[in-house]
Structure formats: C-alpha cells, structure tokens
Coordinates of C-alpha atoms and ligand atoms in Angstrom, one line a residue:
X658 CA -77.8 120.8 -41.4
X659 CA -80.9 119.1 -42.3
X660 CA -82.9 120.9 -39.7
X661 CA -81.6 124.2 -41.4
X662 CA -82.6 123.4 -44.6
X663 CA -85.8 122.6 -43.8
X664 CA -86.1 125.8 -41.8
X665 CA -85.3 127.7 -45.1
X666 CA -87.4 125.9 -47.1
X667 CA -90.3 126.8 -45.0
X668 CA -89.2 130.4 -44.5
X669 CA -88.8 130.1 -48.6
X670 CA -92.7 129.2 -48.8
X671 CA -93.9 131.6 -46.8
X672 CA -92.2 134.6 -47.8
X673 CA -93.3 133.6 -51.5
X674 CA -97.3 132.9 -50.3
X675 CA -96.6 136.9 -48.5
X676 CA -95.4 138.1 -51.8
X677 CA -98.1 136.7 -53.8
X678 CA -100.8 137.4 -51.8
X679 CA -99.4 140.9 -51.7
X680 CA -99.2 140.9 -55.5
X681 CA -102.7 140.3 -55.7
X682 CA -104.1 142.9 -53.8
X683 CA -102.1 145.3 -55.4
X684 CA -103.7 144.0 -58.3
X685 CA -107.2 144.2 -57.2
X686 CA -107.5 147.5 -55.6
X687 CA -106.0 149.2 -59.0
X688 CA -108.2 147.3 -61.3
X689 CA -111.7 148.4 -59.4
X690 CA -113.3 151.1 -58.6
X691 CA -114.3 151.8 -55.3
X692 CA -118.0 153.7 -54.8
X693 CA -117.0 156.7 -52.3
X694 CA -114.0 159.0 -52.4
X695 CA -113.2 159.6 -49.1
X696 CA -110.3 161.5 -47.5
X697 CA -107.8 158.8 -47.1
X698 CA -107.7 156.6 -44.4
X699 CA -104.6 154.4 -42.6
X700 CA -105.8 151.5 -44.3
X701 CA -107.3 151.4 -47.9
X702 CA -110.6 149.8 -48.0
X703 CA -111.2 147.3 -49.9
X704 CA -112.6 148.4 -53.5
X705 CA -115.6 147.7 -55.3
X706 CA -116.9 147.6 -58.6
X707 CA -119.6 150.3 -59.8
X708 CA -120.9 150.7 -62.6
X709 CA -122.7 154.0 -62.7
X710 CA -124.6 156.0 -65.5
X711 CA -121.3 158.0 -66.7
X712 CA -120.2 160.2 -64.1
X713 CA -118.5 163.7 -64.5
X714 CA -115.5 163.0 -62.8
X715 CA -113.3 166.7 -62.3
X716 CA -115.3 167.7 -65.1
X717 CA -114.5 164.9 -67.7
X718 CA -117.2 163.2 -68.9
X719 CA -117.1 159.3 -68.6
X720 CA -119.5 157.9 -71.4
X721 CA -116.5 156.4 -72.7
X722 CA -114.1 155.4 -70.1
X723 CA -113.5 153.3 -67.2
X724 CA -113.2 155.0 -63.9
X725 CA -110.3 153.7 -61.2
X726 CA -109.7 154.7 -58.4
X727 CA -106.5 153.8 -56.1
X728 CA -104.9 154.9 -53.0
X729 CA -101.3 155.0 -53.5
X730 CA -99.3 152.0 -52.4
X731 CA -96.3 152.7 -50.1
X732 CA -92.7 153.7 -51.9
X733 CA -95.3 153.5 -55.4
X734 CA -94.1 156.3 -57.9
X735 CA -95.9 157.7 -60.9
X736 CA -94.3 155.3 -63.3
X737 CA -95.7 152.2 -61.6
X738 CA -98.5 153.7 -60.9
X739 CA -99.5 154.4 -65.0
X740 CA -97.3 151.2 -65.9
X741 CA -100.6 149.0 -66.0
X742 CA -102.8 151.5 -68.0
X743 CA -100.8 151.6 -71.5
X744 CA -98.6 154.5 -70.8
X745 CA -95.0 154.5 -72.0
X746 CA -92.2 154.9 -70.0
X747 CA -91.0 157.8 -72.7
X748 CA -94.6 159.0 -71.8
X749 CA -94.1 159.2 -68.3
X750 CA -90.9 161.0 -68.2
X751 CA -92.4 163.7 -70.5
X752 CA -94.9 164.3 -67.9
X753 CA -93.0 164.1 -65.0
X754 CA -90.7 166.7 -66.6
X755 CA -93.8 168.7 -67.6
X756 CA -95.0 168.3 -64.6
X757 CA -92.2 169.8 -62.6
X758 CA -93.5 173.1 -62.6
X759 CA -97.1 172.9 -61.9
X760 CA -96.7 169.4 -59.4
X761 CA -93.5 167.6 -58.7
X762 CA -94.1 163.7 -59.3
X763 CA -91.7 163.2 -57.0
X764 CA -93.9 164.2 -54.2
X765 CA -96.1 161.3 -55.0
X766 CA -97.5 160.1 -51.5
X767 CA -98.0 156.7 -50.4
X768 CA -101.9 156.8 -49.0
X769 CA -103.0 159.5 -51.1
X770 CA -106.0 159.2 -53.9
X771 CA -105.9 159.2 -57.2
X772 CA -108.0 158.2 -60.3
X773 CA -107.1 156.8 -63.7
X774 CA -110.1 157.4 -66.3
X775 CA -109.2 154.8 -69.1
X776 CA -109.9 153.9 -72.1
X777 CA -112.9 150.8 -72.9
X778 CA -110.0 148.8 -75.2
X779 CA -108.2 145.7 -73.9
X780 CA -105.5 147.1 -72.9
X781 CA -106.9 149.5 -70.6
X782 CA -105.1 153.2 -72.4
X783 CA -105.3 155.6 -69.4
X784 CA -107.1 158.9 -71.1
X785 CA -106.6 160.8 -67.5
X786 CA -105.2 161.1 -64.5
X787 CA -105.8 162.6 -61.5
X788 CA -103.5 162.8 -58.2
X789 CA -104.8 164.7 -55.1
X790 CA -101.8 166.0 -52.8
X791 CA -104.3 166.8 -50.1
X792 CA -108.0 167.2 -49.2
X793 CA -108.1 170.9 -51.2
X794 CA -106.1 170.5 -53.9
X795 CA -105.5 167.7 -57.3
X796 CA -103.8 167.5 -60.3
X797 CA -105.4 166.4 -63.7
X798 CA -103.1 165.0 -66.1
X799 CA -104.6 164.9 -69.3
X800 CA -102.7 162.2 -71.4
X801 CA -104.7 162.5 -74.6
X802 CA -101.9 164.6 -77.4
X803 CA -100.6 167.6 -75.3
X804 CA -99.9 166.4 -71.9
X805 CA -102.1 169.1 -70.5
X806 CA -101.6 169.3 -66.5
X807 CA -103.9 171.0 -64.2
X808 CA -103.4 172.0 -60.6
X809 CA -106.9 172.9 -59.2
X810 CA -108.6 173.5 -55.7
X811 CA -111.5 173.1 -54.3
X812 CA -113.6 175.4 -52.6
X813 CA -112.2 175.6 -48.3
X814 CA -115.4 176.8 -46.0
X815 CA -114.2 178.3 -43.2
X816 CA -117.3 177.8 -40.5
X817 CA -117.0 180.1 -37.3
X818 CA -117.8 177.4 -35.0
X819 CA -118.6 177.7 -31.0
X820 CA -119.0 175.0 -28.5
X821 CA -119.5 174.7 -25.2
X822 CA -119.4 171.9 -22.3
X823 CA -118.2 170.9 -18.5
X824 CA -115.6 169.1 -17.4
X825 CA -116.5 165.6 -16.3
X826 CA -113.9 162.7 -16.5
X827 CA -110.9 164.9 -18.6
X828 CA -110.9 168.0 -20.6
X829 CA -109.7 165.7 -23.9
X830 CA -112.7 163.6 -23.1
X831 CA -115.4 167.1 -22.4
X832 CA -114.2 168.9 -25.5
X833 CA -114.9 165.7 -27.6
X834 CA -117.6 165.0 -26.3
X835 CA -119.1 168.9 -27.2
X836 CA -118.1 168.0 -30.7
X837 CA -114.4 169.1 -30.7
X838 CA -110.9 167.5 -32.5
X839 CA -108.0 166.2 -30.5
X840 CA -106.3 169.2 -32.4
X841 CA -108.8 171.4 -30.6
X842 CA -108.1 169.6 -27.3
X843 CA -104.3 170.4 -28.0
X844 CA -104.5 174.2 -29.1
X845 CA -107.1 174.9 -26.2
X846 CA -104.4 173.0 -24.1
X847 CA -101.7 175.0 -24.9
X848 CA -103.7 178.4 -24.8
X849 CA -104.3 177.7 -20.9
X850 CA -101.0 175.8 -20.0
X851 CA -99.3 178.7 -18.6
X852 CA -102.3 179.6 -16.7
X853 CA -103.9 176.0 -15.5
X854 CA -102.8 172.7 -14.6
X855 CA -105.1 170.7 -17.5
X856 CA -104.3 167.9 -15.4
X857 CA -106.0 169.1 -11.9
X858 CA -109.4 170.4 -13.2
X859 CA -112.5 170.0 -11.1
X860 CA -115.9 168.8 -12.1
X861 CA -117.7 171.5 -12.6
X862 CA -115.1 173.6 -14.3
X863 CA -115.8 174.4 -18.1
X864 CA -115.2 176.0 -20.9
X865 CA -116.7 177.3 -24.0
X866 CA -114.9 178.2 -27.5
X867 CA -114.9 179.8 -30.8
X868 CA -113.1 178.9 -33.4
X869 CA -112.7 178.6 -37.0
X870 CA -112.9 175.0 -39.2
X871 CA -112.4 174.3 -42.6
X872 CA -114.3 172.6 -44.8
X873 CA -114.2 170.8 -48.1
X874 CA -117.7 169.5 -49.6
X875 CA -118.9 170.2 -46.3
X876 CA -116.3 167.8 -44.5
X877 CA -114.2 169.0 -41.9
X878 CA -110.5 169.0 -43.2
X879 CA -109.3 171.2 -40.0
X880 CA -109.8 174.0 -38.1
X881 CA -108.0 177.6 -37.9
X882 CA -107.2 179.3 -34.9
X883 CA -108.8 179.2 -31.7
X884 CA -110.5 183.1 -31.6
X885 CA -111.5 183.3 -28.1
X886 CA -112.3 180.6 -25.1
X887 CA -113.6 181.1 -22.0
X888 CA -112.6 178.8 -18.8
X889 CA -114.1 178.6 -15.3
X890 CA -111.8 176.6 -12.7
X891 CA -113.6 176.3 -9.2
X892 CA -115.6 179.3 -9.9
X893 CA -112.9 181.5 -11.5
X894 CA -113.0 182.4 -15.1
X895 CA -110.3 183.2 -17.7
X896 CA -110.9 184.5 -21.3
X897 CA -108.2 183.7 -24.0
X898 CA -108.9 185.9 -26.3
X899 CA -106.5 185.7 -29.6
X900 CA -105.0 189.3 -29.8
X901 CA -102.0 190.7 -32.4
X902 CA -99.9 193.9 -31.9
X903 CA -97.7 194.9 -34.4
X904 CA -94.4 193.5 -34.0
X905 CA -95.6 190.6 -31.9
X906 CA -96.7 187.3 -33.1
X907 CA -100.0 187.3 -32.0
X908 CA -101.2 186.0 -28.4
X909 CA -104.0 185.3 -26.3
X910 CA -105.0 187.4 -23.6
X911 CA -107.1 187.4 -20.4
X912 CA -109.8 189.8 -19.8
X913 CA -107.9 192.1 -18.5
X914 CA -105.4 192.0 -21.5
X915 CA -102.7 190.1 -19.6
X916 CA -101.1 187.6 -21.5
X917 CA -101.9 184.0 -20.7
X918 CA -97.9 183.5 -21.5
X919 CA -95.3 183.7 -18.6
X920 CA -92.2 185.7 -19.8
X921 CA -90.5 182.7 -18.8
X922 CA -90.8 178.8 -19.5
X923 CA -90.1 177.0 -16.4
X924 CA -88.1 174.5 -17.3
X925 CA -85.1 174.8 -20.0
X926 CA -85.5 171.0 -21.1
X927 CA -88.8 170.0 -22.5
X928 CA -88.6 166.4 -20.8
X929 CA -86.1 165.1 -18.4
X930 CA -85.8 164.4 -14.6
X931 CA -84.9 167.0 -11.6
X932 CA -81.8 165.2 -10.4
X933 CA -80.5 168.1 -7.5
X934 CA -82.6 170.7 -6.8
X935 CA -81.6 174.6 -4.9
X936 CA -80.5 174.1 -1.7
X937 CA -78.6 176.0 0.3
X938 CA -76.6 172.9 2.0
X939 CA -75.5 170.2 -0.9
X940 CA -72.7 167.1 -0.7
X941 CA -70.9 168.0 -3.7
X942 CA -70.8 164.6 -5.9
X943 CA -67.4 166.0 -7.4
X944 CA -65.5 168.1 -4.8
X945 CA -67.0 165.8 -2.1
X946 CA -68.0 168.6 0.2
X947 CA -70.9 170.3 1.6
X948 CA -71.8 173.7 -0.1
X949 CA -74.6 175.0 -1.6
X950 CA -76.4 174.1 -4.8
X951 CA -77.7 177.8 -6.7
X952 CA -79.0 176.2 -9.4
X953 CA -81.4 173.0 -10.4
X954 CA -79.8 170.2 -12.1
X955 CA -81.7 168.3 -14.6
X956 CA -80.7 164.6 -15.7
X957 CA -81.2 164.3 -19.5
X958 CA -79.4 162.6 -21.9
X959 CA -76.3 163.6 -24.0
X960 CA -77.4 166.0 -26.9
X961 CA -81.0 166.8 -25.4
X962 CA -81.6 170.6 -26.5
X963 CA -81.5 172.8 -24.4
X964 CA -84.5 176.0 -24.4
X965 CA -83.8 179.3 -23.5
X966 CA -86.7 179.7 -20.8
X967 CA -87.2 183.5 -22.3
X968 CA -86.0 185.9 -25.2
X969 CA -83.1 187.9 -24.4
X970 CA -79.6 188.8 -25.6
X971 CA -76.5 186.2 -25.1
X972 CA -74.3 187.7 -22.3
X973 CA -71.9 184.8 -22.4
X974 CA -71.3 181.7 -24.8
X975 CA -68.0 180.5 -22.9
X976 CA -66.2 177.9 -21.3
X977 CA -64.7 177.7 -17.6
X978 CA -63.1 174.6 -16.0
X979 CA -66.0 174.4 -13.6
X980 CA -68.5 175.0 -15.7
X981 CA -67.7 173.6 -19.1
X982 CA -69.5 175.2 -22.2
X983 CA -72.2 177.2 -20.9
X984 CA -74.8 180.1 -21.9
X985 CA -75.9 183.1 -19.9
X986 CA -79.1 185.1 -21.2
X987 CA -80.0 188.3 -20.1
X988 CA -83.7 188.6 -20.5
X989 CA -84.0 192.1 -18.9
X990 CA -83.3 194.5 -16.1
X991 CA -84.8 192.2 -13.6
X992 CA -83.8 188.9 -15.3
X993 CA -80.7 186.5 -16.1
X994 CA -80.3 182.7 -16.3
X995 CA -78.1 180.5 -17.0
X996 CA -77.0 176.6 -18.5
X997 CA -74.2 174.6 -17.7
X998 CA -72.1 171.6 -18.7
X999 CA -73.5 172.2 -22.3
X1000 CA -71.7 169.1 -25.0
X1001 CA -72.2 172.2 -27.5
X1002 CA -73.8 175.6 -28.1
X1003 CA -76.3 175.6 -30.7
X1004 CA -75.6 177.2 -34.2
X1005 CA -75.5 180.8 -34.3
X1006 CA -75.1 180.9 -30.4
X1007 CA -72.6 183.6 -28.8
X1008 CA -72.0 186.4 -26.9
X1009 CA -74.7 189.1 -28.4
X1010 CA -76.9 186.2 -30.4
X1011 CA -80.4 187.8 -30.1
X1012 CA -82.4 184.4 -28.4
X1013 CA -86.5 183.9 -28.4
X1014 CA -88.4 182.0 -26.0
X1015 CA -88.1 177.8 -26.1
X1016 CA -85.2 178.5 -28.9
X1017 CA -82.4 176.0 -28.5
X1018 CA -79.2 177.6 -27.2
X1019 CA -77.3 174.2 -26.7
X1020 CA -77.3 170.8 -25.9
X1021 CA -76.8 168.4 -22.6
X1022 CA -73.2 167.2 -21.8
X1023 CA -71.3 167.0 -19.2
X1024 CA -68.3 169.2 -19.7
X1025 CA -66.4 171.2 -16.3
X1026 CA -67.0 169.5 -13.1
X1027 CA -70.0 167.0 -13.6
X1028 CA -70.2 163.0 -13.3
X1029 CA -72.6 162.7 -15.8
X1030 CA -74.8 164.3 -18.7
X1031 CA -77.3 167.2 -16.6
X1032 CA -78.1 171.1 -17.1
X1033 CA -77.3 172.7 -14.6
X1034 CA -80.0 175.5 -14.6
X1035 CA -79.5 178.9 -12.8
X1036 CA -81.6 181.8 -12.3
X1037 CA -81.4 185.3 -11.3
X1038 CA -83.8 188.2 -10.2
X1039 CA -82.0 191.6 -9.5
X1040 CA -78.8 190.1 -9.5
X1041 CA -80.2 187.2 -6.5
X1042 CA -79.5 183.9 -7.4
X1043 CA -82.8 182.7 -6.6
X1044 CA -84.5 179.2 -7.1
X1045 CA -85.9 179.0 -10.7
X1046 CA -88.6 176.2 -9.7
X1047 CA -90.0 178.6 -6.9
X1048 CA -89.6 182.0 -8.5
X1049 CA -93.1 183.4 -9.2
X1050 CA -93.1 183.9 -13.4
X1051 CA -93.8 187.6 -14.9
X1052 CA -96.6 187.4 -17.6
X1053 CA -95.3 187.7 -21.4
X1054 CA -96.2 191.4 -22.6
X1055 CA -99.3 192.8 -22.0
X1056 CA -101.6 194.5 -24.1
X1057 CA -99.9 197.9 -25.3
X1058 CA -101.7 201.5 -24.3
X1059 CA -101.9 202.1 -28.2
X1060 CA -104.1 199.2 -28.6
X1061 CA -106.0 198.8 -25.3
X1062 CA -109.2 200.4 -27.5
X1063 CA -109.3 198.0 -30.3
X1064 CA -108.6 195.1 -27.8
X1065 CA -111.6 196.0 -25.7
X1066 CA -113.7 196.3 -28.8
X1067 CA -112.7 192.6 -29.6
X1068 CA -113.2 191.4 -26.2
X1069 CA -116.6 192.4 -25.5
X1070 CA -117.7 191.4 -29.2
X1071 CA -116.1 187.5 -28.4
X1072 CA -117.6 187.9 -24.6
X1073 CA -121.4 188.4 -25.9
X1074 CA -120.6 185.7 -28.0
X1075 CA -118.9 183.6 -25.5
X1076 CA -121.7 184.4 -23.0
X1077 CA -124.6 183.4 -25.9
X1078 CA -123.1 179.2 -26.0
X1079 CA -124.9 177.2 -23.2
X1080 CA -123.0 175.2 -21.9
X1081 CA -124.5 171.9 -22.7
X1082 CA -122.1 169.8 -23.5
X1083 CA -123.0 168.1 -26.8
X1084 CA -123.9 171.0 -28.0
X1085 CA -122.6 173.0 -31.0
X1086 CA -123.5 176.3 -33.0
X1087 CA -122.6 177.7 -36.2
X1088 CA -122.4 181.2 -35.4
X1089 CA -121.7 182.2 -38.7
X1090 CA -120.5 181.4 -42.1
X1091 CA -117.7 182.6 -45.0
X1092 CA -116.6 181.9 -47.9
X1093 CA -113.2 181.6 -48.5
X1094 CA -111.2 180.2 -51.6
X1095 CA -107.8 180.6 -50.2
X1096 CA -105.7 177.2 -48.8
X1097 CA -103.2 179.1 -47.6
X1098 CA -104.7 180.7 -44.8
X1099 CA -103.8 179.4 -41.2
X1100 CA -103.6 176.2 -40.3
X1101 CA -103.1 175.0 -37.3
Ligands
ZN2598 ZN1 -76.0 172.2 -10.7

C-alpha cells in the first residue's frame, strides 16, 4: 500500500513537471518570432526574437505592430490559437462563421504556419492574422472593424526539369543522387514496374528524365508528371513516354508506342503469401485426395481486398458449396479469371458490374471448401485453364492508328531532348521555364 502510494506520488510529479514544461513552450514559441518562414517541418524549431526595420508582411505594413509567427500545435483550433492575443470569443465565432465560405476554420492543421501581426499595447490586440493551408495558398484575416478575410495564392513555377545518371548501388540512391525526390524515385518506379524488375538492375544501367516541378519563391513544393524517361538495362533501352488518347487516362508508352502496362496485374492481392501454387497433382487439404490444383492460392488475411488483375465485365458474382462467394471477370475474347472463397463481394459487385484494373471486387475469406482465409486465383486463356503465375501478360492498349502521327511527333521531340542530358549523374538542366498561376494543375 505504501509502495503504491509512493509510486503515484512520483508518477503525480512527473506528469505535472511534463505538463509544465509543455506549457511553457507552448508559451514561448507563440510569443516570439522566429526569423525565416519556412515550409513546415516535423518538428518546429525553436523561435527567435527579431526585431527588424518594419517588414511588409502579405502586404501589411508593420511600423506599428508586432510580428508572431507560430506553427500550429497539435489538436490547437482557431479559438486557442487567437485566445492570447485580445480577441473575444464572440469575435472568433464571427469569423469562423464568416470564414466558412472563403476557409473553413475547422480545417485548421496541426504543423501548419501562421502569423499574428499585433498590436504594440499590453495586451498584445491581434490586428491580423494569417493561416497558410499549404505552401501556395494563405488566408488573411483582417480583425480591425469588418472581419475582412482573404484567400490568396502565390505564384506556382512549373520548371521543366531533366536529369540524368547511372545506376550504382540502387536506383532510389542514382536518382537522388542526380538531384531527384523519393517521389520521383516512386513515379519513375511505377512507370517501369510492368517492364523491369527495379530490384535486379545492373551497374551500368541508367536512365535519364524529364519532368515537371513546382515551385514557390523558387522552392521546390513538388513536381508534376514524369513527361518522358529513358532506361537502358544491360544495353537495352526503353522510352516511357507520357501519351493520352481520348477516352483513356493517359499512359506511358515505349518507343514503339506499346504500353509499358500489362493488360493484366499479376497478382490479385497487393501483398500476401503464395500458399499452393498450379499443379497438376495436389493432396487436397479438404477432400484428402490427390487431384489437381487449376488455380494459385494465396494466404492473406480475413477481409484483405481483393484486385481485379484487369478491366472487364462481371460474368458471375455467386456462391457454390465448393467455391463459396466468388467472382468471375471476363476481360476479353482471349481472357477470364477468377476468385474464390471471397468473406464478401465488394459494393456494387455483380453479374454485369463493369470492373477496372486493380479495382476491388471482394475480400479474403474462407467460404465453400477451404481450411482457412486464401484466394483462390484462376485464370483462363481461350477457355484453358492455364497457370496465372506463368502465363506471358498482353500489353495494356497500344497506341491507336488515329494517333500514331501526333504520338511520333511527341516522341522524337522528348527523344532529342532525352538524347541532349549527359548522363553524369549529379547533373541537372533546366530545359525550360513557364509560368503558371494555377494550383490546381497535376499533382502527383
Ligand atoms: Zn485454390
């Protein structure tokens, strides 16, 4: 008993000395005003105080107030925000509520900047402030009489950029190293995936890459779309070149307009285990007989989503006593699959459902004649059940007759291009350079 209390006292103290110490640099960072703005960072840095020759902040002159600037506290709403700065809770809701429209306060973010411009009395009248959603756009609340509010953006670059490099340890590490994102590393992984294994490149393999990045005051805030890359795998190369046809969300091609997409993922589960692969000769863990397996089975938990590996048309959305719920897709003429032992179909899914590519159709269970949660995955080609892990993939669509011509043009424009980056590794050219005011356009 005595023990315990002692314990408590102590857990007492120090959960008090972690409050207050919290308090306090909640405190300090609000109160001070920190020198650069930067785009915000996991942890706020400790601020410091600057007195400068009146700044124009946003376009408000400062002769006559006090700048702060915060980083918003997590689970921190407007209301505690302005709370220290003079501003009536009557005040606040009127804001909020006038607000609405322009900015929702609500969507406050923990991490984001702001900046409070206050008055030089005692007790410290906030005149302004100003909330930045993200790195292009912020919000100036003018809390002198009307309650003006003001959404505004600020001017997004968008810098064609190209670089270039060879593969030495891994291509995350090369395309870094050449001056690239992880982002970068991720799209440009994603382009090839269908066509490469990322993960058995040779040294000596490389690539080059244009694509687009967006700037704000001349810092990088993301990039846009990959336009073309270029990839040489023991002495073979392969252009991605980013293509749309009507109709079509738009793809990237090879240099002879293939698609670098297969028609067909190759697995319908985006992460589990093989657990019984085809085989013509299987002990049947149910039925306890020898027969064969014309299908793969993959081990994943109850309620893992199942993809349909292609688009296509649902055929069947039904239940039988061997194989529980299941799903069968025809793709095409040639091409038909199928998943077993579903727990459930996904939402919308049944006979006729119209199905795209990596869409989920169900999810892993183990209903009809299975001892535990799998998918039973079955594939066939002209009416063959064949074996889905060996079956050599179709390419997605290719590039249409109608637009072979204005492909072509493309390609040879991005090839010069291409062909003009050495490939040096570290080094990066800005090709060229546009203005553009728009947020909205891709992101990536
Ligand atoms: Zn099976």
């Amino acid at each position: 008993m005595f023990k315990r209390s002692v314990g408590l006292a102590i857990l007492i103290a120090v959960s008090m000395f972690v409050f207050i110490t919290a308090a306090q640099t909640i405190s300090f960072e609000k109160f001070h005003f920190s020198e650069n703005k930067k785009a915000p960072e996991p942890e706020p840095e400790p601020a410091v105080v600057v007195k400068k020759p009146a700044p124009i902040i946003f376009g408000i002159p400062t002769d006559t107030l006090e700048i702060v600037e915060g980083t918003v506290e997590r689970g921190e709403n407007l209301s505690q925000i302005l709370a220290s700065f003079n501003i009536s809770p009557v005040t606040i809701d009127q804001l909020a509520r006038k607000s609405k429209k322009i900015f929702d306060v609500r969507r406050i973010n923990a991490k984001r900047n702001y900046i409070i411009l206050h008055a030089q009395d005692s007790a410290q009248t906030a005149r302004y402030f100003i909330y930045e959603p993200n790195e292009v756009e912020y919000v100036i609340y003018d809390l002198n009489g009307e309650l003006d509010i003001r959404l505004e953006k600020r001017e997004v670059e968008v810098v064609e950029r190209a670089i270039a490099g060879f593969i030495e340890s891994s291509l995350f590490e090369s395309i870094l190293a050449a001056g690239g994102s992880p982002q970068l590393v991720n799209h440009f992984a994603d382009i090839y995936a269908w066509r490469l294994n990322l993960s058995r490149l040779q040294p000596g393999d490389h690539f080059k890459l244009i694509y687009d990045e967006r700037q704000v005051n001349g810092n990088v805030i993301g990039f846009g779309k990959i336009k073309a890359a270029y990839f040489e795998h023991e002495g073979k190369p392969l252009y991605a070149i980013a293509f749309g046809q009507e109709g079509q969300k738009a793809g990237y091609y090879d240099q002879d307009g293939k698609s670098l997409k297969k028609a067909f993922l190759r697995e319908p589960l985006e992460y589990s285990r093989i657990s019984s692969r085809y085989t013509m000769n299987r002990f049947h863990p149910v039925q306890k007989r020898y027969k064969p397996h014309l299908g793969t089975d993959f081990a994943a938990p109850r309620g893992t989503p199942i993809r349909t590996v292609g688009d296509g048309v649902v055929l069947e959305a039904s239940y039988t006593k061997g194989n529980g719920y299941y799903v069968k897709i025809k793709h095409n003429k040639t091409y038909t699959t199928q998943y077993l032992h579903m727990s459930k179909f996904a939402k919308g899914i049944r006979r006729g459902s119209r199905v795209s590519q990596g869409q989920t159709i169900g999810y892993v269970g183990s209903t009809g004649l299975a001892t535990g949660p799998h998918l039973c995955y079955r594939f066939w080609k002209n009416g063959k059940q064949v074996d889905a892990l060996k079956v050599k993939l179709p390419s997605a669509h290719p590039i249409e007759k109608k637009y072979r011509e204005a492909f072509e043009e493309l390609k040879s424009e991005l090839e010069g291009k291409l062909m003009a980056i050495e490939p040096k590794g570290v080094q990066q050219e800005l090709l060229a350079t546009e203005q553009q005011k728009s947020f909205n356009e891709e992101e990536v």
